[in-house]
GROMACS .gro file of C-alpha atoms in nm:
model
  260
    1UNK     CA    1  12.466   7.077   7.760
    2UNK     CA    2  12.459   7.148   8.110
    3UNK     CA    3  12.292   7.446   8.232
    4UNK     CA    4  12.374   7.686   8.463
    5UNK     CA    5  12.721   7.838   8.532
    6UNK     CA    6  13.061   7.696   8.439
    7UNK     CA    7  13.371   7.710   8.656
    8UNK     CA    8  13.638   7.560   8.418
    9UNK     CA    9  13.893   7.852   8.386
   10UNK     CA   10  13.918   7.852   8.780
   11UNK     CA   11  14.237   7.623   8.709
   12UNK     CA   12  14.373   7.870   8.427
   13UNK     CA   13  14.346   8.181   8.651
   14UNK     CA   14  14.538   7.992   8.978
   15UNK     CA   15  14.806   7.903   8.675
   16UNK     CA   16  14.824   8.308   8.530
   17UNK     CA   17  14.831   8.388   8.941
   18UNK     CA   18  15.116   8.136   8.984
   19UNK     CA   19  15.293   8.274   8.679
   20UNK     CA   20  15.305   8.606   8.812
   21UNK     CA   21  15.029   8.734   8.547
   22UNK     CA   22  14.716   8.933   8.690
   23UNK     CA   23  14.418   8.749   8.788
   24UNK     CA   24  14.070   8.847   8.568
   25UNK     CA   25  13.889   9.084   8.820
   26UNK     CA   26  13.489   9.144   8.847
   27UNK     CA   27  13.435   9.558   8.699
   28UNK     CA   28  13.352   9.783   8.959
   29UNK     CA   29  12.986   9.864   8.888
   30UNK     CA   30  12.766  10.207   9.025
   31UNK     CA   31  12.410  10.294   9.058
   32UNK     CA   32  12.247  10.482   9.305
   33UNK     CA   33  11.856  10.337   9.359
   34UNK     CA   34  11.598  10.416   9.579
   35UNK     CA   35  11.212  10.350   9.682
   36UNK     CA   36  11.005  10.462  10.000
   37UNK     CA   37  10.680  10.466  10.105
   38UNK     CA   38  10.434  10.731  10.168
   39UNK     CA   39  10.071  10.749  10.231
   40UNK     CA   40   9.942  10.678   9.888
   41UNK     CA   41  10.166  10.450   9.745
   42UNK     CA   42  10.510  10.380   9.635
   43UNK     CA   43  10.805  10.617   9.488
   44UNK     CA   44  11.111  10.461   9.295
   45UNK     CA   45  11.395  10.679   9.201
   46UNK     CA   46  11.726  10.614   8.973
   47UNK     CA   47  12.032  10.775   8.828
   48UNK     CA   48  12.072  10.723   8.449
   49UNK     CA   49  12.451  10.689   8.415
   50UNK     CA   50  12.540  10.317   8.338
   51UNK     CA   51  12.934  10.285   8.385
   52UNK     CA   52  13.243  10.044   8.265
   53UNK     CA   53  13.484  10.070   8.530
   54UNK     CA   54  13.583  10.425   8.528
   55UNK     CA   55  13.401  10.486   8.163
   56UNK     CA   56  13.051  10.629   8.161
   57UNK     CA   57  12.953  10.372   7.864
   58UNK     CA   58  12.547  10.535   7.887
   59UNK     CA   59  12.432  10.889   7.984
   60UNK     CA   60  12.086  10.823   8.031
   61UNK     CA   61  11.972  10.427   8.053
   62UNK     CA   62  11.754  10.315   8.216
   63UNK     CA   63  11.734  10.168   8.581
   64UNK     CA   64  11.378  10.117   8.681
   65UNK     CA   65  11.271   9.797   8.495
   66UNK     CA   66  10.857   9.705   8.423
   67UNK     CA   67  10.766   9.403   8.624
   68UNK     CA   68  10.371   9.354   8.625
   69UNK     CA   69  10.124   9.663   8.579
   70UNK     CA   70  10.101   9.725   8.934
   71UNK     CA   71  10.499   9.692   9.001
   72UNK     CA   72  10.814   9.833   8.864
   73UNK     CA   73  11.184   9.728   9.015
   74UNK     CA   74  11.488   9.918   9.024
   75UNK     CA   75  11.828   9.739   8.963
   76UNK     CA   76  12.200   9.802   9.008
   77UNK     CA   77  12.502   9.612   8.967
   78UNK     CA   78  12.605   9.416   8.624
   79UNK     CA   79  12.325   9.567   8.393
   80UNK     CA   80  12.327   9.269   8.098
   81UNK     CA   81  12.207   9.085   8.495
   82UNK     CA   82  11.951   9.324   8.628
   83UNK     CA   83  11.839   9.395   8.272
   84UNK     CA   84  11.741   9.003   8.224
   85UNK     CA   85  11.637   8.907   8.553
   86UNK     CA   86  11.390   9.162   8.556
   87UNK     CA   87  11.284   9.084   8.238
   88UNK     CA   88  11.281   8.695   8.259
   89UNK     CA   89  11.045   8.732   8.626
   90UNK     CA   90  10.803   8.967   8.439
   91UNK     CA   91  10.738   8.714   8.214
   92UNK     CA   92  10.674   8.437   8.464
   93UNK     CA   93  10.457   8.707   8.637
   94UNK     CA   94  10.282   8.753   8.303
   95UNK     CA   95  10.211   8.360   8.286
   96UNK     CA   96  10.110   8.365   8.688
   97UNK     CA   97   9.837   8.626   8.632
   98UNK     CA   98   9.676   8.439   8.324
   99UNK     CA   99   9.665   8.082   8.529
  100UNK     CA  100   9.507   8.273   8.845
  101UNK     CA  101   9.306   8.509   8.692
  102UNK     CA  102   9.422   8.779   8.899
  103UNK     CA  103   9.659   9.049   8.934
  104UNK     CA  104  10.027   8.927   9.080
  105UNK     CA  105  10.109   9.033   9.418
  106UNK     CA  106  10.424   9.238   9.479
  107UNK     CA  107  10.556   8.968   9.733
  108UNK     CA  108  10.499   8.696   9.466
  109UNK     CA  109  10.746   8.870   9.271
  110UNK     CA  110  11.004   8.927   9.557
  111UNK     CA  111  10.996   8.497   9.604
  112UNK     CA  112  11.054   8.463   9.237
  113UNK     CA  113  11.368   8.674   9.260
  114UNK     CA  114  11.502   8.571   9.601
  115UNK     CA  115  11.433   8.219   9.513
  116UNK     CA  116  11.644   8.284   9.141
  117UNK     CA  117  11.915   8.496   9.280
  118UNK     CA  118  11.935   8.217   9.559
  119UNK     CA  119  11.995   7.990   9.333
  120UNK     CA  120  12.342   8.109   9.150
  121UNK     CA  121  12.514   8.224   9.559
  122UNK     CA  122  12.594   8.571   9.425
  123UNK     CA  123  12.722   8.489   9.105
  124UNK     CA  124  12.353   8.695   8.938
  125UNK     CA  125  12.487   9.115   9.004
  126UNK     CA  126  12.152   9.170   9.053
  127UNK     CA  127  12.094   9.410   9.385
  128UNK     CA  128  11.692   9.495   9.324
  129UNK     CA  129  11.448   9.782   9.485
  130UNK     CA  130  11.076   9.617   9.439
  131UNK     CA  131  10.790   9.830   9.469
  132UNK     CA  132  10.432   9.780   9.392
  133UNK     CA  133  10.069   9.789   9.531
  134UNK     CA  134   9.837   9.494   9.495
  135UNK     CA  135   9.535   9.413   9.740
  136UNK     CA  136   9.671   9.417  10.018
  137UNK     CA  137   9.838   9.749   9.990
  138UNK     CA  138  10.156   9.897   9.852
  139UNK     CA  139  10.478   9.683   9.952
  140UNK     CA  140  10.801   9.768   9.913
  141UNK     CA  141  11.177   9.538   9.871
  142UNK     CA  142  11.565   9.518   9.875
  143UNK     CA  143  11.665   9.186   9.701
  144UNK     CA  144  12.041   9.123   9.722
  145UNK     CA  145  12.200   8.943   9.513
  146UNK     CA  146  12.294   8.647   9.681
  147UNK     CA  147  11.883   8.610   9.756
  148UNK     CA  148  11.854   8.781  10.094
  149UNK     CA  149  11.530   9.027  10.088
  150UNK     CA  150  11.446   9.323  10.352
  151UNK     CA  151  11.093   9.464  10.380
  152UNK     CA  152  11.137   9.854  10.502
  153UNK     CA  153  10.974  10.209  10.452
  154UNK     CA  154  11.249  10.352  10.279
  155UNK     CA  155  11.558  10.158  10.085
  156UNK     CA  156  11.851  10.233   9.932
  157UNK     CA  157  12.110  10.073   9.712
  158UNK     CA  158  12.408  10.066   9.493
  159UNK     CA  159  12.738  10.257   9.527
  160UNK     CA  160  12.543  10.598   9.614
  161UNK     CA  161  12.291  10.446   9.849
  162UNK     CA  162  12.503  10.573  10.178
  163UNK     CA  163  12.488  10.932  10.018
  164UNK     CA  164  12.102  10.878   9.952
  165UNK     CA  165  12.018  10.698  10.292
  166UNK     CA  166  12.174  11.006  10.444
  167UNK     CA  167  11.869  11.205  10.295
  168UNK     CA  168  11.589  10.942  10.396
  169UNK     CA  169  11.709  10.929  10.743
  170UNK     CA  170  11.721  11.285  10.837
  171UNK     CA  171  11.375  11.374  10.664
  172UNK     CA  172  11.174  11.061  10.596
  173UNK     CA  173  10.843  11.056  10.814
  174UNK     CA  174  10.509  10.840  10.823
  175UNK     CA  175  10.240  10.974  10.568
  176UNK     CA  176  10.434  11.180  10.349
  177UNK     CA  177  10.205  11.368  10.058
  178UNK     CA  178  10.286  11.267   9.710
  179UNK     CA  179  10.461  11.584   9.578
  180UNK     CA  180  10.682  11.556   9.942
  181UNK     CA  181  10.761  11.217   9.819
  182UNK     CA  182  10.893  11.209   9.481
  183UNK     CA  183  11.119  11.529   9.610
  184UNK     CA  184  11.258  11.355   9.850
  185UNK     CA  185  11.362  11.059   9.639
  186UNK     CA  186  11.469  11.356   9.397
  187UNK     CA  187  11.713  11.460   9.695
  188UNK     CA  188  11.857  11.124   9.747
  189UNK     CA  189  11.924  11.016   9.389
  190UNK     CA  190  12.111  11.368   9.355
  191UNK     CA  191  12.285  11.296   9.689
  192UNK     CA  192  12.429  10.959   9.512
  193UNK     CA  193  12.506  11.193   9.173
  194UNK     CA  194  12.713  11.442   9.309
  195UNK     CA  195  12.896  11.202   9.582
  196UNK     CA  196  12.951  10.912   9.406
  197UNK     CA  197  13.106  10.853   9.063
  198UNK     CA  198  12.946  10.538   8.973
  199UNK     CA  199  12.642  10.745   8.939
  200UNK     CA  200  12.521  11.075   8.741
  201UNK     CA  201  12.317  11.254   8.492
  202UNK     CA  202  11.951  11.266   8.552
  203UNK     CA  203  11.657  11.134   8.783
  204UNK     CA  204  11.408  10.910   8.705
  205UNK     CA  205  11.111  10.848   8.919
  206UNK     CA  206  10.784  10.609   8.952
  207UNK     CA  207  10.517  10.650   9.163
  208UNK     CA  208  10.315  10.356   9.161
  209UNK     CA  209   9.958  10.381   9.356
  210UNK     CA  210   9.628  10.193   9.385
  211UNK     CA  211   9.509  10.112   9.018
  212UNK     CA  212   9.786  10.362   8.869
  213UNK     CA  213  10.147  10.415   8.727
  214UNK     CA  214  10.343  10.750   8.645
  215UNK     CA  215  10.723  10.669   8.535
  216UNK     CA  216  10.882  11.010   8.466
  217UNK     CA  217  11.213  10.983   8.303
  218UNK     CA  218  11.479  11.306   8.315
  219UNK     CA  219  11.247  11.390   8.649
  220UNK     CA  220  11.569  11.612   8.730
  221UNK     CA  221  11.875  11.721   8.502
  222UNK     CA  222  12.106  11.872   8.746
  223UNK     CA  223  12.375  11.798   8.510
  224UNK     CA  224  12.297  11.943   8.187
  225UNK     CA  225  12.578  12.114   7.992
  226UNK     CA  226  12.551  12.482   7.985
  227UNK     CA  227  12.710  12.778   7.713
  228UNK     CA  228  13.017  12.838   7.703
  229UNK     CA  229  13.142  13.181   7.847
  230UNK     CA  230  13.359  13.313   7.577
  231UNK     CA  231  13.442  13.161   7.218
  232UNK     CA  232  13.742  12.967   7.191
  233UNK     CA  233  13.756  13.007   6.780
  234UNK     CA  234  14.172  13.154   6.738
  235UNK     CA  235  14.248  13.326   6.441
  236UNK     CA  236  14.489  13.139   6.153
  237UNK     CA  237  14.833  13.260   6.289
  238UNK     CA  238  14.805  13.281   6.645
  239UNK     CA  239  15.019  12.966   6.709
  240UNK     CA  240  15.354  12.938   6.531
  241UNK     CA  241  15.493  12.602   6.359
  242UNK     CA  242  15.787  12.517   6.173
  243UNK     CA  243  15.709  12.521   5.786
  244UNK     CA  244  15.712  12.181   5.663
  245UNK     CA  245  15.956  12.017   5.481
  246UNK     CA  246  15.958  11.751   5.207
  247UNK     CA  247  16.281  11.463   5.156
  248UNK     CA  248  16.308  11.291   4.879
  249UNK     CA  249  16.401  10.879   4.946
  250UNK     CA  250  16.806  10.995   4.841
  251UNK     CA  251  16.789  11.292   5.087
  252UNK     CA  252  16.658  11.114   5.325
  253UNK     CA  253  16.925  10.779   5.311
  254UNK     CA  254  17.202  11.072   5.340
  255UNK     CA  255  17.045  11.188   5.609
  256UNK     CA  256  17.065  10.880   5.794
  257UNK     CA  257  17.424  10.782   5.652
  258UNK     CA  258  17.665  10.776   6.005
  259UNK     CA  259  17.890  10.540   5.831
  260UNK     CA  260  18.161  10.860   5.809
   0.00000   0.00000   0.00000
Protein backbone atom coordinates (compact mmCIF):
# COMPACT_ATOMS: atom_id res chain seq x y z
CA UNK A 1 0.00 0.00 0.00
CA UNK A 2 0.84 3.45 -0.38
CA UNK A 3 2.19 5.32 2.42
CA UNK A 4 1.56 8.43 3.71
CA UNK A 5 -1.83 10.22 4.00
CA UNK A 6 -5.04 9.48 2.09
CA UNK A 7 -7.45 12.08 0.77
CA UNK A 8 -10.31 9.86 -0.59
CA UNK A 9 -13.35 11.05 1.54
CA UNK A 10 -12.58 14.71 0.29
CA UNK A 11 -15.37 13.83 -2.43
CA UNK A 12 -17.83 12.35 0.34
CA UNK A 13 -17.57 15.46 2.59
CA UNK A 14 -18.21 18.14 -0.62
CA UNK A 15 -21.37 15.53 -1.23
CA UNK A 16 -22.65 15.65 2.88
CA UNK A 17 -21.81 19.72 2.36
CA UNK A 18 -23.94 19.75 -0.82
CA UNK A 19 -26.66 17.75 0.91
CA UNK A 20 -27.04 20.16 3.53
CA UNK A 21 -25.34 17.68 6.21
CA UNK A 22 -22.37 19.13 8.42
CA UNK A 23 -18.95 18.84 7.20
CA UNK A 24 -16.39 16.54 9.67
CA UNK A 25 -14.46 19.35 11.55
CA UNK A 26 -10.71 19.10 13.05
CA UNK A 27 -11.33 19.10 17.44
CA UNK A 28 -10.29 22.13 18.94
CA UNK A 29 -7.15 21.09 20.84
CA UNK A 30 -5.34 23.16 24.16
CA UNK A 31 -2.04 23.13 25.77
CA UNK A 32 -0.20 25.76 27.18
CA UNK A 33 3.91 25.04 26.69
CA UNK A 34 6.79 26.88 27.43
CA UNK A 35 10.82 26.89 27.52
CA UNK A 36 13.41 29.84 28.12
CA UNK A 37 16.75 30.23 28.69
CA UNK A 38 18.76 31.30 31.57
CA UNK A 39 22.34 31.28 32.48
CA UNK A 40 22.81 27.65 33.19
CA UNK A 41 20.73 25.94 30.95
CA UNK A 42 17.32 25.30 29.75
CA UNK A 43 13.70 25.32 31.60
CA UNK A 44 10.59 23.55 29.95
CA UNK A 45 7.25 23.97 31.51
CA UNK A 46 3.65 22.24 30.74
CA UNK A 47 0.07 22.03 31.86
CA UNK A 48 -1.18 18.43 32.42
CA UNK A 49 -4.80 18.68 31.22
CA UNK A 50 -5.16 16.83 27.81
CA UNK A 51 -8.72 17.86 26.36
CA UNK A 52 -11.52 16.47 23.71
CA UNK A 53 -13.17 19.43 22.52
CA UNK A 54 -14.77 20.84 25.53
CA UNK A 55 -14.09 17.37 27.66
CA UNK A 56 -11.04 17.23 29.88
CA UNK A 57 -10.40 13.42 28.67
CA UNK A 58 -6.78 13.47 31.15
CA UNK A 59 -6.10 15.39 34.41
CA UNK A 60 -2.57 14.97 34.55
CA UNK A 61 -0.71 13.57 31.15
CA UNK A 62 1.99 14.29 30.19
CA UNK A 63 3.38 17.09 27.80
CA UNK A 64 7.11 17.18 27.96
CA UNK A 65 8.23 14.15 25.85
CA UNK A 66 12.15 12.42 26.29
CA UNK A 67 14.08 13.04 23.15
CA UNK A 68 17.93 12.16 23.72
CA UNK A 69 19.58 12.38 27.33
CA UNK A 70 20.60 15.82 26.90
CA UNK A 71 17.06 17.04 25.36
CA UNK A 72 13.46 16.84 26.26
CA UNK A 73 10.52 18.53 23.88
CA UNK A 74 7.32 19.83 24.81
CA UNK A 75 4.26 19.26 22.47
CA UNK A 76 0.73 20.56 21.96
CA UNK A 77 -1.89 20.06 19.54
CA UNK A 78 -3.39 16.41 18.51
CA UNK A 79 -1.60 14.31 21.32
CA UNK A 80 -1.83 10.56 19.46
CA UNK A 81 0.67 13.34 16.89
CA UNK A 82 2.99 14.94 19.35
CA UNK A 83 3.01 11.71 21.36
CA UNK A 84 4.54 9.73 18.16
CA UNK A 85 6.55 12.22 16.56
CA UNK A 86 8.43 12.70 19.53
CA UNK A 87 8.77 9.31 20.04
CA UNK A 88 9.56 8.13 16.41
CA UNK A 89 12.68 11.20 16.27
CA UNK A 90 14.06 9.87 19.61
CA UNK A 91 14.56 6.80 18.13
CA UNK A 92 16.31 8.01 15.00
CA UNK A 93 18.33 10.15 17.52
CA UNK A 94 19.04 6.93 19.40
CA UNK A 95 20.40 5.27 16.03
CA UNK A 96 22.38 8.80 15.13
CA UNK A 97 24.34 8.71 18.41
CA UNK A 98 25.43 4.93 18.02
CA UNK A 99 26.71 5.54 14.16
CA UNK A 100 28.67 8.83 15.38
CA UNK A 101 29.76 7.89 18.52
CA UNK A 102 28.69 10.95 20.08
CA UNK A 103 26.03 12.64 21.84
CA UNK A 104 23.14 14.22 19.33
CA UNK A 105 23.03 17.84 19.07
CA UNK A 106 19.83 19.70 19.96
CA UNK A 107 19.72 21.32 16.37
CA UNK A 108 20.08 17.81 14.83
CA UNK A 109 16.91 17.07 16.36
CA UNK A 110 15.10 20.37 15.37
CA UNK A 111 16.08 19.28 11.30
CA UNK A 112 14.65 15.88 11.94
CA UNK A 113 11.35 17.41 13.00
CA UNK A 114 11.14 20.42 10.68
CA UNK A 115 12.21 18.25 7.89
CA UNK A 116 9.14 15.44 9.05
CA UNK A 117 6.53 17.95 9.88
CA UNK A 118 7.57 19.57 6.43
CA UNK A 119 6.83 16.81 4.87
CA UNK A 120 2.85 16.17 5.61
CA UNK A 121 2.07 20.64 4.99
CA UNK A 122 0.32 20.77 8.38
CA UNK A 123 -1.56 17.78 8.25
CA UNK A 124 1.13 16.30 11.60
CA UNK A 125 -0.75 18.63 14.91
CA UNK A 126 2.46 18.66 16.14
CA UNK A 127 3.42 22.46 17.49
CA UNK A 128 6.93 21.47 19.50
CA UNK A 129 9.13 23.51 22.28
CA UNK A 130 12.84 21.84 21.86
CA UNK A 131 15.24 22.35 24.48
CA UNK A 132 18.53 20.82 25.17
CA UNK A 133 22.31 21.47 25.78
CA UNK A 134 24.97 19.68 23.77
CA UNK A 135 28.61 21.11 23.08
CA UNK A 136 28.03 23.92 21.92
CA UNK A 137 25.77 25.13 24.63
CA UNK A 138 22.12 24.96 25.58
CA UNK A 139 19.71 25.71 22.48
CA UNK A 140 16.39 26.23 22.54
CA UNK A 141 13.14 25.71 19.58
CA UNK A 142 9.50 26.38 18.38
CA UNK A 143 8.71 23.79 15.60
CA UNK A 144 5.32 24.45 13.98
CA UNK A 145 3.60 22.18 12.55
CA UNK A 146 3.68 22.85 9.08
CA UNK A 147 7.85 22.66 9.58
CA UNK A 148 8.67 26.32 10.21
CA UNK A 149 11.28 26.54 13.33
CA UNK A 150 12.21 29.86 15.46
CA UNK A 151 15.38 29.97 17.59
CA UNK A 152 14.56 32.54 20.69
CA UNK A 153 15.32 33.04 24.52
CA UNK A 154 12.00 32.45 25.64
CA UNK A 155 8.94 30.55 23.64
CA UNK A 156 5.62 29.93 24.03
CA UNK A 157 2.89 27.82 22.55
CA UNK A 158 -0.49 26.32 22.38
CA UNK A 159 -3.88 27.90 23.17
CA UNK A 160 -2.43 29.54 26.55
CA UNK A 161 0.85 30.72 25.10
CA UNK A 162 -0.56 34.56 24.73
CA UNK A 163 -1.48 34.33 28.54
CA UNK A 164 2.11 32.84 29.24
CA UNK A 165 4.11 35.18 26.78
CA UNK A 166 2.46 37.94 28.76
CA UNK A 167 4.60 36.72 31.82
CA UNK A 168 8.00 36.22 29.83
CA UNK A 169 7.78 39.57 28.35
CA UNK A 170 7.25 41.71 31.31
CA UNK A 171 9.93 39.81 33.54
CA UNK A 172 12.23 37.72 31.39
CA UNK A 173 15.94 39.11 31.55
CA UNK A 174 19.53 37.83 30.40
CA UNK A 175 21.18 35.47 33.10
CA UNK A 176 18.40 34.54 35.14
CA UNK A 177 19.48 32.12 38.34
CA UNK A 178 18.00 28.70 38.24
CA UNK A 179 15.43 28.92 41.10
CA UNK A 180 14.31 32.56 39.18
CA UNK A 181 13.87 30.39 36.23
CA UNK A 182 11.76 27.49 36.83
CA UNK A 183 9.36 30.22 38.80
CA UNK A 184 8.98 32.06 36.11
CA UNK A 185 7.99 29.26 33.76
CA UNK A 186 5.82 28.27 36.94
CA UNK A 187 4.07 31.82 36.36
CA UNK A 188 3.45 31.38 32.76
CA UNK A 189 2.10 27.83 32.66
CA UNK A 190 -0.41 29.09 35.51
CA UNK A 191 -1.08 32.22 33.40
CA UNK A 192 -2.27 29.67 30.47
CA UNK A 193 -4.30 27.52 33.43
CA UNK A 194 -6.37 30.02 34.77
CA UNK A 195 -6.97 32.01 31.28
CA UNK A 196 -7.42 29.48 29.00
CA UNK A 197 -9.65 26.40 29.09
CA UNK A 198 -7.79 24.17 26.89
CA UNK A 199 -5.37 24.04 29.67
CA UNK A 200 -5.34 23.16 33.61
CA UNK A 201 -4.37 21.14 36.52
CA UNK A 202 -0.77 21.07 37.40
CA UNK A 203 2.86 22.20 36.26
CA UNK A 204 5.44 20.24 35.08
CA UNK A 205 8.92 21.45 34.64
CA UNK A 206 12.54 20.32 33.19
CA UNK A 207 15.54 21.93 33.63
CA UNK A 208 17.99 20.51 31.46
CA UNK A 209 21.83 21.75 32.03
CA UNK A 210 25.39 20.76 31.07
CA UNK A 211 25.73 16.88 31.73
CA UNK A 212 22.25 16.90 33.76
CA UNK A 213 18.37 16.43 33.74
CA UNK A 214 15.68 17.21 36.55
CA UNK A 215 11.94 16.60 35.16
CA UNK A 216 9.63 17.45 38.08
CA UNK A 217 6.12 16.45 37.47
CA UNK A 218 3.03 18.18 39.71
CA UNK A 219 5.93 21.12 40.07
CA UNK A 220 2.68 23.23 41.04
CA UNK A 221 -1.01 22.07 41.93
CA UNK A 222 -2.85 25.26 41.98
CA UNK A 223 -5.87 23.32 41.32
CA UNK A 224 -6.23 20.72 43.83
CA UNK A 225 -9.71 20.04 45.25
CA UNK A 226 -10.15 21.22 48.71
CA UNK A 227 -12.89 20.04 51.84
CA UNK A 228 -15.95 20.73 51.63
CA UNK A 229 -17.39 23.48 54.02
CA UNK A 230 -20.39 21.85 55.48
CA UNK A 231 -21.82 18.17 54.95
CA UNK A 232 -24.37 17.78 52.47
CA UNK A 233 -25.64 14.18 54.04
CA UNK A 234 -29.97 15.06 54.44
CA UNK A 235 -31.76 13.07 56.71
CA UNK A 236 -34.45 10.20 55.24
CA UNK A 237 -37.58 12.50 55.05
CA UNK A 238 -36.44 15.79 54.24
CA UNK A 239 -37.73 15.66 50.61
CA UNK A 240 -41.31 14.52 50.01
CA UNK A 241 -42.46 12.02 47.09
CA UNK A 242 -45.57 10.54 46.11
CA UNK A 243 -45.83 6.86 47.51
CA UNK A 244 -45.55 4.54 44.75
CA UNK A 245 -48.03 2.73 43.16
CA UNK A 246 -48.27 -0.71 41.53
CA UNK A 247 -50.93 -1.62 38.20
CA UNK A 248 -51.59 -4.71 37.39
CA UNK A 249 -51.54 -5.38 33.17
CA UNK A 250 -55.86 -5.21 33.50
CA UNK A 251 -55.62 -1.94 35.53
CA UNK A 252 -53.44 -0.61 33.52
CA UNK A 253 -55.39 -1.43 29.79
CA UNK A 254 -58.49 0.36 31.68
CA UNK A 255 -56.51 2.96 32.34
CA UNK A 256 -55.66 3.61 28.91
CA UNK A 257 -59.25 2.62 27.51
CA UNK A 258 -60.62 6.27 25.77
CA UNK A 259 -62.77 4.25 23.55
CA UNK A 260 -65.99 5.66 25.84
Amino acid sequence: PNSGFKFDNVKRNQLLNDKGFMVPTATKTGTTIVGLLYKDGVVLGADTRATSGTIVADKNCRKIHYMAPNMYCCGAGTAADTDFTTEMISSQLALHSLNTGREARVVTAMTMLKQYLFRYQGHIGAALILGGYDVTGPHLFTIYPHGSTDKLPYVTMGSGSLAAMSVFESQWRPGLSRDEAVEMVKDAIESGIFNDLGSGSNVDVCVITKGDVEYIRGYSQPNQRVAKEQSYRFPAGTTEFIAPKTRTPAEEATAMDVSA
